[in-house]
Amino acid sequence: MSDTIVLHNLVIGYQSKNNVKTVASGLNAAIRQGELTCLLGSNGIGKSTLLRTLSAFQPRLAGDILLKGTSISQYSSKQLSRLIGVVLTEKPDVRNMTVRELVGLGRSPYTGFWGTLDDDDNAIVDDSIRQVGIEALSPRMVDTLSDGERQKVMIAKALAQQTPIIFLDEPTAFLDFPSKVEVMQLLLQLAHALQKTIFMSTHDVELALQLADTLWLMERGQLNIGTPHELADNGTLPHFIEHHGIVFDKATLSIRVKGKKVVR
């Protein structure tokens, strides 16, 4: 598996006219093709800032991001739209549009000003809907969908964009537990079957432990990277998880609260 994204001494944060706020610095890492990589960390640690920077939604403060070996600064907006698909936490405020029409918007980097879909575009839209398993939802209006259904539609839209990279910011945030599991399993399957580079932030630590190929754990001044078992064995995950009666079993990657097992 190749490294699709490489971070070189990346510094992320916010810059205004009179002030620079650094959120994290000295980030050196790689995200591999064909893997589901989950980004973990406490609230306010900078997960969303990192995702926005990797997506080119906000500028980096220093360092570099290489996409397929080329600095992100060398790509035009149109080129980036063919490299990176993004699924955000916010629910899309979409009315008077069917699921198929929304998925079709994923073809916009290729369709020009008028956004007219040709036969090839329509075939890609249909295949993206099939890959996510939402054929039955295709004629439905988007505003009638449940949160879980809507998130699958947004993933199908990202697939229709045909980018090698997909970033997701808390894709399971508004979902019930069965839907969380279903979406995470879907992303893992897509990463492996389609050799996509899928990188997502999440607070669902238990699911990430079970389903992620690689974990990124952001802490103050440090980015820890490894498989769930590697980060368990080197003490990183116990240090992150074990607080106020919460016990982490690194052998089984399970979490207990005051002797009561909450996940296996």
Short mmCIF file of C-alpha atoms in Angstrom, two decimals:
data_model
loop_
_atom_site.label_atom_id
_atom_site.label_comp_id
_atom_site.label_asym_id
_atom_site.label_seq_id
_atom_site.Cartn_x
_atom_site.Cartn_y
_atom_site.Cartn_z
CA MET A 1 0.00 0.00 0.00
CA SER A 2 1.30 3.42 -0.94
CA ASP A 3 1.26 6.66 1.02
CA THR A 4 -1.37 8.88 -0.60
CA ILE A 5 -0.96 11.78 1.85
CA VAL A 6 2.25 12.79 3.60
CA LEU A 7 2.59 15.51 6.26
CA HIS A 8 5.97 17.23 6.60
CA ASN A 9 6.43 19.34 9.75
CA LEU A 10 2.86 20.55 9.34
CA VAL A 11 1.65 23.39 11.56
CA ILE A 12 -2.11 23.96 11.76
CA GLY A 13 -4.13 26.73 13.31
CA TYR A 14 -5.67 30.10 12.55
CA GLN A 15 -4.19 33.35 11.32
CA SER A 16 -5.86 36.72 11.52
CA LYS A 17 -4.54 40.18 10.76
CA ASN A 18 -2.95 40.64 14.17
CA ASN A 19 -2.73 37.17 15.64
CA VAL A 20 -1.66 33.61 14.92
CA LYS A 21 -3.14 30.75 16.96
CA THR A 22 -1.25 27.49 16.60
CA VAL A 23 -3.38 24.40 17.27
CA ALA A 24 -0.76 21.72 16.55
CA SER A 25 2.76 21.76 15.14
CA GLY A 26 5.48 19.43 13.93
CA LEU A 27 3.04 16.93 12.43
CA ASN A 28 4.85 14.26 10.43
CA ALA A 29 2.75 11.36 9.22
CA ALA A 30 1.40 9.46 6.24
CA ILE A 31 -2.05 8.16 5.32
CA ARG A 32 -2.06 5.01 3.23
CA GLN A 33 -4.20 3.99 0.30
CA GLY A 34 -6.68 1.18 0.86
CA GLU A 35 -7.02 1.80 4.59
CA LEU A 36 -9.59 3.26 6.95
CA THR A 37 -7.71 5.64 9.22
CA CYS A 38 -9.54 7.04 12.25
CA LEU A 39 -8.52 10.28 13.95
CA LEU A 40 -9.14 10.31 17.71
CA GLY A 41 -8.60 12.97 20.35
CA SER A 42 -10.27 15.00 23.07
CA ASN A 43 -12.64 17.87 22.31
CA GLY A 44 -10.75 20.97 21.22
CA ILE A 45 -7.53 19.13 20.46
CA GLY A 46 -7.63 20.12 16.77
CA LYS A 47 -9.17 17.21 14.88
CA SER A 48 -11.52 19.37 12.81
CA THR A 49 -8.76 21.92 12.22
CA LEU A 50 -6.52 19.17 10.88
CA LEU A 51 -9.25 17.85 8.61
CA ARG A 52 -10.04 21.31 7.27
CA THR A 53 -6.36 21.92 6.59
CA LEU A 54 -5.92 18.58 4.82
CA SER A 55 -9.02 19.38 2.76
CA ALA A 56 -7.60 22.82 1.80
CA PHE A 57 -10.58 24.53 3.42
CA GLN A 58 -8.12 26.59 5.46
CA PRO A 59 -4.41 27.31 4.91
CA ARG A 60 -1.65 25.58 6.81
CA LEU A 61 0.54 27.83 8.95
CA ALA A 62 3.79 26.09 8.04
CA GLY A 63 5.14 22.81 6.74
CA ASP A 64 3.66 20.94 3.82
CA ILE A 65 1.03 18.42 2.78
CA LEU A 66 1.90 16.15 -0.12
CA LEU A 67 -0.95 14.60 -2.09
CA LYS A 68 0.32 11.81 -4.32
CA GLY A 69 3.82 13.25 -4.01
CA THR A 70 2.93 16.86 -4.91
CA SER A 71 2.50 19.78 -2.51
CA ILE A 72 -1.13 20.69 -1.92
CA SER A 73 -0.26 24.27 -2.88
CA GLN A 74 0.51 23.15 -6.44
CA TYR A 75 -3.04 21.97 -7.08
CA SER A 76 -5.80 24.20 -8.41
CA SER A 77 -9.26 24.10 -6.80
CA LYS A 78 -10.55 22.06 -9.73
CA GLN A 79 -7.71 19.57 -9.41
CA LEU A 80 -8.32 19.23 -5.67
CA SER A 81 -12.01 18.57 -6.32
CA ARG A 82 -10.94 15.56 -8.36
CA LEU A 83 -8.57 14.36 -5.65
CA ILE A 84 -10.47 14.91 -2.40
CA GLY A 85 -14.08 14.21 -1.45
CA VAL A 86 -15.30 15.60 1.86
CA VAL A 87 -18.23 14.53 4.05
CA LEU A 88 -18.89 17.03 6.84
CA THR A 89 -20.64 16.63 10.20
CA GLU A 90 -23.33 19.19 9.42
CA LYS A 91 -26.58 17.89 8.01
CA PRO A 92 -27.11 19.19 4.46
CA ASP A 93 -30.02 21.62 4.26
CA VAL A 94 -31.42 20.21 1.04
CA ARG A 95 -35.03 20.59 -0.07
CA ASN A 96 -36.87 19.65 -3.24
CA MET A 97 -34.13 17.28 -4.33
CA THR A 98 -34.12 13.51 -4.68
CA VAL A 99 -31.40 11.26 -3.38
CA ARG A 100 -30.24 10.50 -6.91
CA GLU A 101 -30.05 14.20 -7.77
CA LEU A 102 -27.94 14.88 -4.67
CA VAL A 103 -25.57 12.01 -5.46
CA GLY A 104 -25.36 13.42 -8.99
CA LEU A 105 -23.89 16.64 -7.58
CA GLY A 106 -20.76 14.61 -6.90
CA ARG A 107 -20.11 14.76 -10.64
CA SER A 108 -19.84 18.58 -10.60
CA PRO A 109 -16.01 18.63 -10.90
CA TYR A 110 -16.43 16.98 -14.30
CA THR A 111 -19.66 18.35 -15.76
CA GLY A 112 -18.84 22.00 -16.36
CA PHE A 113 -20.90 25.09 -15.68
CA TRP A 114 -24.36 23.69 -16.43
CA GLY A 115 -23.86 20.45 -14.52
CA THR A 116 -25.54 18.29 -17.14
CA LEU A 117 -24.93 14.58 -16.65
CA ASP A 118 -24.14 12.45 -19.70
CA ASP A 119 -24.53 8.69 -19.95
CA ASP A 120 -21.13 8.05 -18.36
CA ASP A 121 -21.93 10.39 -15.45
CA ASN A 122 -25.28 8.69 -14.88
CA ALA A 123 -23.62 5.28 -14.87
CA ILE A 124 -21.14 6.48 -12.22
CA VAL A 125 -23.99 7.89 -10.10
CA ASP A 126 -25.89 4.60 -10.34
CA ASP A 127 -22.78 2.61 -9.43
CA SER A 128 -22.07 4.87 -6.43
CA ILE A 129 -25.62 4.36 -5.17
CA ARG A 130 -25.20 0.61 -5.62
CA GLN A 131 -21.85 0.55 -3.82
CA VAL A 132 -23.45 2.13 -0.75
CA GLY A 133 -26.54 -0.07 -1.00
CA ILE A 134 -29.14 2.71 -1.15
CA GLU A 135 -30.90 1.82 -4.41
CA ALA A 136 -34.27 1.86 -2.65
CA LEU A 137 -33.65 5.43 -1.47
CA SER A 138 -32.82 6.78 -4.93
CA PRO A 139 -36.25 8.36 -5.70
CA ARG A 140 -36.81 9.61 -2.14
CA MET A 141 -36.66 13.30 -1.28
CA VAL A 142 -33.56 14.08 0.78
CA ASP A 143 -35.49 15.90 3.51
CA THR A 144 -37.50 12.73 4.26
CA LEU A 145 -34.44 10.65 5.15
CA SER A 146 -33.27 9.55 8.58
CA ASP A 147 -29.86 10.70 9.79
CA GLY A 148 -28.31 7.33 8.96
CA GLU A 149 -29.84 7.27 5.48
CA ARG A 150 -28.70 10.82 4.81
CA GLN A 151 -25.13 10.01 5.82
CA LYS A 152 -25.06 7.09 3.39
CA VAL A 153 -26.28 9.41 0.64
CA MET A 154 -23.44 11.84 1.37
CA ILE A 155 -20.95 8.97 1.18
CA ALA A 156 -22.45 7.94 -2.17
CA LYS A 157 -22.06 11.55 -3.36
CA ALA A 158 -18.38 11.42 -2.38
CA LEU A 159 -17.99 8.15 -4.30
CA ALA A 160 -19.63 9.72 -7.36
CA GLN A 161 -16.94 12.40 -7.20
CA GLN A 162 -14.47 9.59 -8.00
CA THR A 163 -11.69 10.93 -5.80
CA PRO A 164 -8.92 8.67 -4.50
CA ILE A 165 -9.17 10.42 -1.11
CA ILE A 166 -12.25 10.83 1.10
CA PHE A 167 -12.19 12.85 4.34
CA LEU A 168 -15.06 12.59 6.82
CA ASP A 169 -15.59 14.79 9.88
CA GLU A 170 -17.50 12.89 12.57
CA PRO A 171 -19.63 10.92 10.07
CA THR A 172 -21.38 8.97 12.86
CA ALA A 173 -22.09 11.95 15.15
CA PHE A 174 -25.90 12.01 14.84
CA LEU A 175 -26.50 8.30 14.37
CA ASP A 176 -27.91 5.61 16.64
CA PHE A 177 -25.56 2.76 17.48
CA PRO A 178 -26.64 0.29 14.75
CA SER A 179 -26.31 3.06 12.15
CA LYS A 180 -22.86 4.01 13.50
CA VAL A 181 -21.71 0.42 13.06
CA GLU A 182 -23.21 0.19 9.58
CA VAL A 183 -21.55 3.39 8.37
CA MET A 184 -18.15 2.43 9.82
CA GLN A 185 -18.36 -1.03 8.27
CA LEU A 186 -19.30 0.55 4.95
CA LEU A 187 -16.30 2.90 5.03
CA LEU A 188 -13.95 0.03 5.87
CA GLN A 189 -15.35 -2.03 3.01
CA LEU A 190 -15.02 0.85 0.54
CA ALA A 191 -11.42 1.54 1.59
CA HIS A 192 -10.45 -2.09 1.05
CA ALA A 193 -12.56 -2.95 -2.01
CA LEU A 194 -12.01 0.29 -3.95
CA GLN A 195 -8.52 1.07 -2.59
CA LYS A 196 -9.68 4.49 -1.41
CA THR A 197 -7.73 6.52 1.12
CA ILE A 198 -10.37 7.15 3.79
CA PHE A 199 -9.55 9.35 6.77
CA MET A 200 -12.19 10.23 9.35
CA SER A 201 -12.40 11.93 12.72
CA THR A 202 -14.57 10.29 15.34
CA HIS A 203 -15.45 10.24 19.04
CA ASP A 204 -16.68 6.64 18.72
CA VAL A 205 -13.53 5.19 20.24
CA GLU A 206 -14.91 1.68 20.70
CA LEU A 207 -15.87 1.34 17.03
CA ALA A 208 -12.56 2.80 15.88
CA LEU A 209 -10.71 0.24 17.99
CA GLN A 210 -12.60 -2.58 16.31
CA LEU A 211 -12.78 -1.37 12.70
CA ALA A 212 -9.93 1.04 11.90
CA ASP A 213 -6.85 -0.20 10.09
CA THR A 214 -4.81 2.66 11.55
CA LEU A 215 -5.44 5.12 14.38
CA TRP A 216 -4.20 8.69 14.71
CA LEU A 217 -4.48 9.87 18.30
CA MET A 218 -3.95 13.61 18.78
CA GLU A 219 -2.73 14.77 22.16
CA ARG A 220 -1.16 18.06 23.23
CA GLY A 221 2.14 18.34 21.41
CA GLN A 222 2.01 14.82 20.08
CA LEU A 223 0.49 12.73 17.29
CA ASN A 224 0.46 8.99 17.97
CA ILE A 225 0.01 6.66 15.00
CA GLY A 226 -0.36 2.89 14.81
CA THR A 227 -2.77 0.00 14.66
CA PRO A 228 -5.18 -0.32 17.60
CA HIS A 229 -3.07 -3.14 19.05
CA GLU A 230 0.17 -1.20 18.61
CA LEU A 231 -1.21 1.85 20.43
CA ALA A 232 -2.64 -0.41 23.11
CA ASP A 233 0.65 -2.21 23.66
CA ASN A 234 2.77 0.95 23.85
CA GLY A 235 0.49 2.53 26.46
CA THR A 236 -0.94 5.30 24.27
CA LEU A 237 -4.55 4.07 24.31
CA PRO A 238 -4.62 3.26 28.06
CA HIS A 239 -3.32 6.77 28.79
CA PHE A 240 -6.04 8.30 26.59
CA ILE A 241 -8.96 6.14 27.73
CA GLU A 242 -8.43 5.37 31.42
CA HIS A 243 -9.98 8.15 33.51
CA HIS A 244 -12.38 8.26 36.48
CA GLY A 245 -13.07 4.55 36.82
CA ILE A 246 -12.77 3.74 33.12
CA VAL A 247 -10.58 0.69 32.56
CA PHE A 248 -9.06 -0.33 29.22
CA ASP A 249 -8.14 -3.96 28.50
CA LYS A 250 -5.39 -3.79 25.90
CA ALA A 251 -5.50 -7.52 25.19
CA THR A 252 -9.11 -7.45 24.01
CA LEU A 253 -9.31 -3.72 23.13
CA SER A 254 -12.32 -3.51 25.41
CA ILE A 255 -13.45 -0.74 27.77
CA ARG A 256 -14.99 -1.25 31.20
CA VAL A 257 -16.60 1.28 33.53
CA LYS A 258 -16.24 0.40 37.22
CA GLY A 259 -16.18 -3.29 36.45
CA LYS A 260 -19.06 -3.21 33.98
CA LYS A 261 -18.11 -4.02 30.42
CA VAL A 262 -19.60 -1.56 27.92
CA VAL A 263 -18.04 -2.91 24.75
CA ARG A 264 -16.04 -5.89 23.61
#
